[in-house]
Short mmCIF file of C-alpha atoms and ligand atoms in Angstrom, two decimals:
data_model
loop_
_atom_site.label_atom_id
_atom_site.label_comp_id
_atom_site.label_asym_id
_atom_site.label_seq_id
_atom_site.Cartn_x
_atom_site.Cartn_y
_atom_site.Cartn_z
CA MET A 1 -54.92 48.29 -146.87
CA GLN A 2 -51.26 47.38 -146.68
CA GLN A 3 -48.36 49.99 -147.47
CA GLU A 4 -45.12 48.13 -147.21
CA HIS A 5 -44.22 49.63 -150.03
CA ALA A 6 -43.87 53.09 -151.37
CA GLU A 7 -45.74 52.97 -154.87
CA ASN A 8 -45.13 57.26 -155.80
CA ALA A 9 -42.15 59.17 -155.37
CA SER A 10 -41.45 61.02 -152.35
CA SER A 11 -40.38 64.60 -152.40
CA TYR A 12 -37.99 64.08 -149.46
CA PRO A 13 -34.76 66.06 -149.79
CA VAL A 14 -32.54 62.56 -149.79
CA GLU A 15 -33.33 59.14 -151.70
CA ALA A 16 -34.22 56.42 -148.87
CA GLU A 17 -31.51 54.05 -149.31
CA ASN A 18 -28.64 56.58 -148.11
CA ALA A 19 -25.99 55.35 -145.47
CA ALA A 20 -24.37 59.05 -145.04
CA GLU A 21 -27.77 60.77 -144.76
CA MET A 22 -28.94 57.39 -141.74
CA ASN A 23 -25.53 58.57 -139.91
CA ARG A 24 -26.36 61.95 -140.45
CA LEU A 25 -29.83 61.62 -138.89
CA ILE A 26 -28.60 59.14 -135.83
CA LYS A 27 -26.44 61.79 -134.84
CA GLN A 28 -29.29 64.65 -135.54
CA ALA A 29 -32.05 62.32 -133.48
CA GLU A 30 -28.98 62.17 -130.43
CA VAL A 31 -28.28 65.97 -129.72
CA MET A 32 -32.17 66.45 -130.82
CA THR A 33 -33.86 64.54 -127.85
CA HIS A 34 -30.71 65.38 -125.83
CA CYS A 35 -31.40 69.14 -126.37
CA LEU A 36 -35.27 69.20 -126.37
CA GLY A 37 -36.01 66.10 -124.50
CA PRO A 38 -37.92 63.15 -126.36
CA VAL A 39 -41.32 64.48 -125.45
CA PRO A 40 -42.62 67.75 -123.20
CA ALA A 41 -41.80 67.01 -119.41
CA SER A 42 -45.70 67.82 -118.56
CA LEU A 43 -46.86 64.85 -120.76
CA ASP A 44 -48.18 62.36 -118.02
CA LEU A 45 -46.86 58.58 -120.19
CA ARG A 46 -47.82 57.18 -117.02
CA GLN A 47 -51.22 55.16 -118.93
CA VAL A 48 -49.53 54.59 -121.87
CA GLN A 49 -49.32 51.46 -123.32
CA THR A 50 -48.94 51.82 -127.15
CA VAL A 51 -46.87 53.93 -128.63
CA LEU A 52 -46.07 55.15 -132.66
CA ASP A 53 -43.17 56.94 -133.87
CA VAL A 54 -43.91 58.42 -137.27
CA ALA A 55 -41.34 58.59 -139.59
CA CYS A 56 -39.00 56.99 -137.26
CA GLY A 57 -35.62 56.94 -139.20
CA PRO A 58 -32.90 55.10 -137.53
CA GLY A 59 -34.67 54.38 -134.52
CA GLU A 60 -32.98 56.52 -131.85
CA TRP A 61 -36.28 58.42 -130.26
CA VAL A 62 -37.93 54.92 -130.35
CA VAL A 63 -34.85 53.44 -128.67
CA THR A 64 -34.64 55.97 -126.25
CA MET A 65 -38.40 56.16 -124.89
CA ALA A 66 -38.41 52.38 -125.00
CA LYS A 67 -36.25 51.96 -122.57
CA GLN A 68 -37.79 54.30 -120.13
CA LEU A 69 -41.18 53.09 -120.80
CA SER A 70 -40.97 49.52 -120.09
CA GLN A 71 -44.83 48.65 -119.82
CA ALA A 72 -45.11 50.44 -122.92
CA HIS A 73 -44.95 48.68 -126.80
CA PHE A 74 -43.14 50.94 -129.54
CA VAL A 75 -43.75 50.97 -133.32
CA GLY A 76 -41.54 53.16 -135.27
CA ILE A 77 -42.65 53.44 -139.56
CA ASP A 78 -40.57 54.51 -141.89
CA ILE A 79 -40.37 54.60 -145.66
CA SER A 80 -36.60 53.63 -145.74
CA ARG A 81 -35.43 49.86 -145.60
CA LEU A 82 -31.79 50.88 -144.42
CA MET A 83 -33.40 52.94 -141.56
CA ILE A 84 -35.42 50.46 -140.67
CA ASP A 85 -32.79 47.54 -140.67
CA HIS A 86 -30.66 49.98 -138.54
CA ALA A 87 -33.52 50.66 -136.00
CA GLN A 88 -34.14 46.76 -135.59
CA ALA A 89 -30.67 46.08 -135.15
CA TRP A 90 -30.25 49.39 -132.49
CA ALA A 91 -33.15 48.28 -130.36
CA LYS A 92 -31.90 44.37 -130.35
CA SER A 93 -28.38 45.47 -129.50
CA GLN A 94 -29.87 47.22 -126.24
CA VAL A 95 -31.63 44.27 -125.67
CA LEU A 96 -35.21 45.70 -125.80
CA PHE A 97 -38.15 43.54 -126.23
CA ASN A 98 -41.18 45.92 -126.65
CA THR A 99 -40.40 47.79 -129.95
CA GLN A 100 -41.48 46.77 -133.70
CA PHE A 101 -40.14 48.63 -136.58
CA ARG A 102 -41.93 48.69 -140.11
CA VAL A 103 -41.45 50.37 -143.73
CA MET A 104 -44.42 52.08 -144.75
CA ASP A 105 -45.28 55.08 -146.02
CA VAL A 106 -47.12 57.94 -143.97
CA ARG A 107 -48.42 59.33 -147.18
CA GLY A 108 -51.33 56.97 -147.39
CA PRO A 109 -53.75 54.80 -144.91
CA LEU A 110 -51.51 53.18 -142.23
CA ALA A 111 -51.62 49.26 -141.77
CA PHE A 112 -53.44 49.53 -137.99
CA PRO A 113 -56.33 49.24 -137.16
CA ASP A 114 -58.52 51.78 -135.82
CA ALA A 115 -57.67 52.83 -132.38
CA SER A 116 -54.43 51.30 -131.84
CA PHE A 117 -52.07 53.40 -129.69
CA ASP A 118 -52.25 55.64 -127.03
CA LEU A 119 -49.52 58.22 -128.36
CA ILE A 120 -48.21 58.97 -131.58
CA HIS A 121 -45.04 60.97 -132.04
CA ALA A 122 -43.46 62.64 -135.44
CA ARG A 123 -40.58 65.18 -135.63
CA PHE A 124 -39.26 66.47 -138.22
CA LEU A 125 -41.85 65.51 -141.31
CA VAL A 126 -41.16 69.18 -142.93
CA GLY A 127 -39.17 67.10 -145.86
CA VAL A 128 -41.93 64.34 -145.74
CA LEU A 129 -45.49 66.31 -145.96
CA THR A 130 -46.54 68.48 -148.22
CA ARG A 131 -49.56 71.12 -147.86
CA MET A 132 -51.70 68.44 -149.51
CA THR A 133 -50.90 65.88 -147.62
CA TRP A 134 -50.54 67.30 -143.36
CA PRO A 135 -54.54 67.02 -144.00
CA PRO A 136 -54.94 63.29 -144.60
CA PHE A 137 -51.70 62.52 -142.43
CA LEU A 138 -53.50 64.02 -139.63
CA ALA A 139 -56.79 62.14 -140.30
CA GLU A 140 -55.14 59.01 -140.01
CA CYS A 141 -53.02 59.47 -136.41
CA PHE A 142 -56.32 60.61 -135.16
CA ARG A 143 -58.58 57.07 -136.56
CA LEU A 144 -55.28 55.31 -134.81
CA LEU A 145 -55.68 56.83 -131.38
CA ARG A 146 -58.07 55.26 -128.66
CA PRO A 147 -60.42 58.46 -127.35
CA GLY A 148 -58.23 60.55 -124.77
CA GLY A 149 -55.04 59.49 -127.00
CA ILE A 150 -51.78 62.13 -127.17
CA ILE A 151 -50.30 63.52 -131.05
CA CYS A 152 -46.76 64.94 -129.93
CA LEU A 153 -45.25 66.88 -133.08
CA THR A 154 -42.13 68.43 -133.36
CA GLU A 155 -41.04 70.57 -136.21
CA ALA A 156 -38.73 73.87 -137.02
CA GLU A 157 -39.03 76.55 -138.79
CA ASN A 158 -36.22 76.43 -140.99
CA VAL A 159 -32.32 74.96 -140.39
CA GLY A 160 -31.31 78.71 -137.86
CA ILE A 161 -30.87 81.89 -138.27
CA ALA A 162 -27.61 83.43 -138.34
CA THR A 163 -25.49 86.38 -138.55
CA SER A 164 -23.02 85.36 -141.24
CA LEU A 165 -24.04 84.99 -145.50
CA ALA A 166 -23.50 81.99 -146.77
CA PHE A 167 -25.19 80.19 -143.71
CA THR A 168 -28.59 82.48 -144.22
CA ARG A 169 -28.19 81.89 -148.15
CA PHE A 170 -28.10 77.76 -147.32
CA ASN A 171 -31.60 78.49 -145.45
CA SER A 172 -33.04 80.09 -147.76
CA LEU A 173 -32.05 78.05 -150.49
CA LEU A 174 -33.20 75.14 -148.66
CA VAL A 175 -36.42 76.69 -147.77
CA GLU A 176 -37.36 77.46 -151.44
CA SER A 177 -36.50 74.13 -152.58
CA PHE A 178 -39.33 72.77 -149.95
CA ARG A 179 -41.60 75.78 -151.27
CA ARG A 180 -41.22 74.08 -155.17
CA GLN A 181 -42.08 71.01 -153.63
CA ASP A 182 -45.19 72.05 -152.08
CA HIS A 183 -43.69 71.49 -148.48
CA CYS A 184 -44.13 75.27 -146.98
CA PHE A 185 -47.14 77.07 -145.96
CA THR A 186 -45.12 80.42 -146.73
CA LYS A 187 -45.47 81.97 -150.14
CA THR A 188 -42.41 83.88 -149.68
CA GLY A 189 -39.37 84.30 -147.82
CA ASP A 190 -36.68 82.05 -145.80
CA ASN A 191 -39.61 79.64 -143.09
CA SER A 192 -41.59 77.24 -143.64
CA GLY A 193 -44.89 78.06 -142.28
CA LEU A 194 -44.75 74.94 -140.48
CA THR A 195 -45.05 75.91 -137.27
CA VAL A 196 -48.05 79.03 -137.70
CA VAL A 197 -50.50 76.37 -139.11
CA ARG A 198 -50.14 73.16 -137.57
CA GLY A 199 -52.35 74.07 -134.73
CA ARG A 200 -55.18 75.06 -137.33
CA LEU A 201 -54.33 71.66 -139.00
CA LEU A 202 -54.77 69.47 -136.03
CA GLN A 203 -57.81 71.45 -134.69
CA GLU A 204 -59.93 70.54 -138.46
CA ALA A 205 -58.32 66.99 -137.78
CA GLY A 206 -60.77 66.88 -134.67
CA PHE A 207 -57.89 67.08 -131.80
CA SER A 208 -58.31 69.49 -129.21
CA LEU A 209 -55.23 71.70 -128.23
CA LEU A 210 -53.64 70.84 -125.06
CA SER A 211 -50.04 73.00 -125.46
CA GLN A 212 -47.19 74.30 -127.05
CA HIS A 213 -43.75 74.17 -126.49
CA ILE A 214 -40.76 76.22 -127.68
CA ASN A 215 -37.01 75.40 -127.36
CA THR A 216 -33.94 76.86 -129.45
CA ILE A 217 -30.69 75.81 -129.81
CA ASP A 218 -28.28 78.00 -129.47
CA PHE A 219 -25.65 76.68 -132.04
CA SER A 220 -22.90 79.52 -131.92
CA TYR A 221 -19.27 79.04 -132.48
CA GLY A 222 -18.03 78.10 -128.73
CA MET A 223 -21.41 76.19 -127.90
CA PRO A 224 -21.02 72.69 -127.01
CA VAL A 225 -23.64 71.72 -129.87
CA HIS A 226 -21.53 73.36 -132.04
CA PRO A 227 -19.30 70.43 -133.53
CA ASP A 228 -22.59 68.55 -134.09
CA PHE A 229 -24.38 71.24 -136.17
CA LEU A 230 -21.43 71.88 -137.81
CA GLU A 231 -21.09 68.20 -138.88
CA ASN A 232 -25.47 68.08 -140.05
CA TYR A 233 -25.22 70.71 -142.31
CA SER A 234 -22.14 69.94 -143.75
CA THR A 235 -23.29 66.18 -144.47
CA MET A 236 -27.08 67.91 -145.56
CA LEU A 237 -25.14 70.29 -147.70
CA VAL A 238 -23.77 66.97 -149.64
CA VAL A 239 -26.72 64.77 -149.51
CA ALA A 240 -29.43 67.39 -150.90
CA ARG A 241 -27.10 68.54 -153.61
CA PRO A 242 -29.10 66.65 -156.02
CA PHE A 243 -32.00 67.87 -154.52
CA PHE A 244 -30.90 71.52 -154.17
CA MET A 245 -29.83 71.31 -158.37
CA GLN A 246 -32.98 69.26 -159.49
CA THR A 247 -35.66 71.48 -157.35
CA LEU A 248 -33.90 75.06 -157.71
CA GLY A 249 -31.64 74.43 -161.72
CA LEU A 250 -28.28 75.49 -159.47
CA LYS A 251 -24.93 73.69 -160.84
CA GLU A 252 -23.21 71.27 -158.64
CA GLU A 253 -20.11 73.45 -158.26
CA GLU A 254 -22.12 76.29 -157.18
CA LEU A 255 -23.36 73.82 -154.40
CA LYS A 256 -19.74 72.81 -153.24
CA ILE A 257 -18.48 76.50 -152.97
CA LEU A 258 -21.73 76.84 -150.78
CA ALA A 259 -21.16 74.12 -148.73
CA GLU A 260 -17.45 75.19 -148.38
CA GLU A 261 -18.54 79.07 -147.59
CA VAL A 262 -20.98 77.51 -144.74
CA ALA A 263 -18.26 75.34 -143.34
CA GLY A 264 -15.50 78.30 -143.49
CA GLU A 265 -17.87 80.37 -141.70
CA MET A 266 -19.40 78.18 -139.32
CA GLN A 267 -15.56 77.77 -137.69
CA ASP A 268 -15.12 81.41 -137.65
CA PRO A 269 -15.40 82.30 -133.83
CA SER A 270 -18.00 85.44 -135.27
CA PHE A 271 -20.39 82.61 -135.77
CA GLN A 272 -23.93 83.40 -134.27
CA ALA A 273 -26.88 81.49 -134.63
CA ILE A 274 -29.96 79.91 -132.67
CA SER A 275 -32.72 77.54 -134.15
CA TYR A 276 -36.37 77.33 -132.80
CA PHE A 277 -38.59 74.53 -132.67
CA GLN A 278 -41.77 74.50 -131.61
CA THR A 279 -43.41 70.98 -130.05
CA LEU A 280 -47.46 70.78 -130.44
CA LEU A 281 -49.96 68.29 -127.82
CA GLY A 282 -53.19 67.64 -129.22
CA LYS A 283 -55.83 65.26 -127.66
CA LYS A 284 -58.63 63.30 -129.31
CA GLY A 285 -61.56 64.24 -127.42
C1 LIG B 1 -35.91 64.21 -140.78
S1 LIG B 1 -35.46 62.73 -140.52
C2 LIG B 1 -36.76 62.38 -138.77
C3 LIG B 1 -36.32 61.02 -138.74
C4 LIG B 1 -37.01 61.18 -136.66
N1 LIG B 1 -38.03 61.46 -136.71
C5 LIG B 1 -35.75 61.85 -136.10
O1 LIG B 1 -36.46 62.95 -135.36
O2 LIG B 1 -35.06 61.36 -135.93
C6 LIG B 1 -37.27 61.92 -141.77
C7 LIG B 1 -37.39 60.71 -142.00
O3 LIG B 1 -38.68 60.70 -142.62
C8 LIG B 1 -38.78 59.67 -143.42
N2 LIG B 1 -39.43 59.50 -144.83
C9 LIG B 1 -39.58 60.11 -146.10
N3 LIG B 1 -40.38 60.39 -147.06
C10 LIG B 1 -40.98 59.33 -146.15
C11 LIG B 1 -42.75 59.01 -146.45
N4 LIG B 1 -43.09 58.84 -147.26
N5 LIG B 1 -43.22 57.98 -145.38
C12 LIG B 1 -42.29 57.71 -143.68
N6 LIG B 1 -41.31 57.96 -143.73
C13 LIG B 1 -40.65 58.73 -144.55
C14 LIG B 1 -36.98 59.14 -144.07
O4 LIG B 1 -36.66 57.81 -144.55
C15 LIG B 1 -36.47 60.01 -142.89
O5 LIG B 1 -36.19 58.60 -141.67
#
């Protein structure tokens, strides 16, 4: 079934066609690819010819990888027409002929034949998939991979662990709003639980687990990435405000104050914080 247009409402925290969110994602992707690497260094890409990037956003990962792996053909899919148009324009500006981008909703059947890809990559689907939609999504990935194909999934538990009060409240609100939309596997607390359950979900979909890779990013005051994280979370607290208001019943004024407090704390030399990321590699067959 063709899925060029999303029919059911997404519970992603920001509406699909939001330019501020796109700019946030461009910068976030650059930092993440730089700090985490595009894929684990142990992954052998020499035989890879076809690659799918799921919820590709503005296309940073595809563009980065398509430059490195000129023998491979890359497809990026995302629900947002804005992101897909940007990704297409970006790839064109880099004179890349091995990329393609399509609007598609990852919560339904994906419009590709069986065994179309050697590698499927997805980073940060916490806001995209729910407890109910993870299993069918992974089943679709299994169908789309060739025997021996690899799935590479990267997620975080939350926005980070910090020593400061307002930042910790921001993290709690984000996780709780995700939980109310059924995106979390934890029943309470400040973690989504995604990094805990994905190994089992992959195995239940038929994959064998190859490896788990843990990375941390220290975004304490004074660290090289601190300005990027400050900007990222400041923007997130603006673009996701309607989501927080709707899911948690918070008032706009309250969230404005929280955003000011988070920015203030992050700019204090005492601010210390770390994020942790898990990448899982699974194999079909
Ligand atoms: C947190 S961003 C991750 C972007 C990219 N994977 C990266 O790491 O830079 C999540 C992306 O999922 C997209 N998205 C949200 N709901 C979606 C859906 N149902 N199907 C496809 N994409 C979706 C958003 O438009 C956004 O680009």
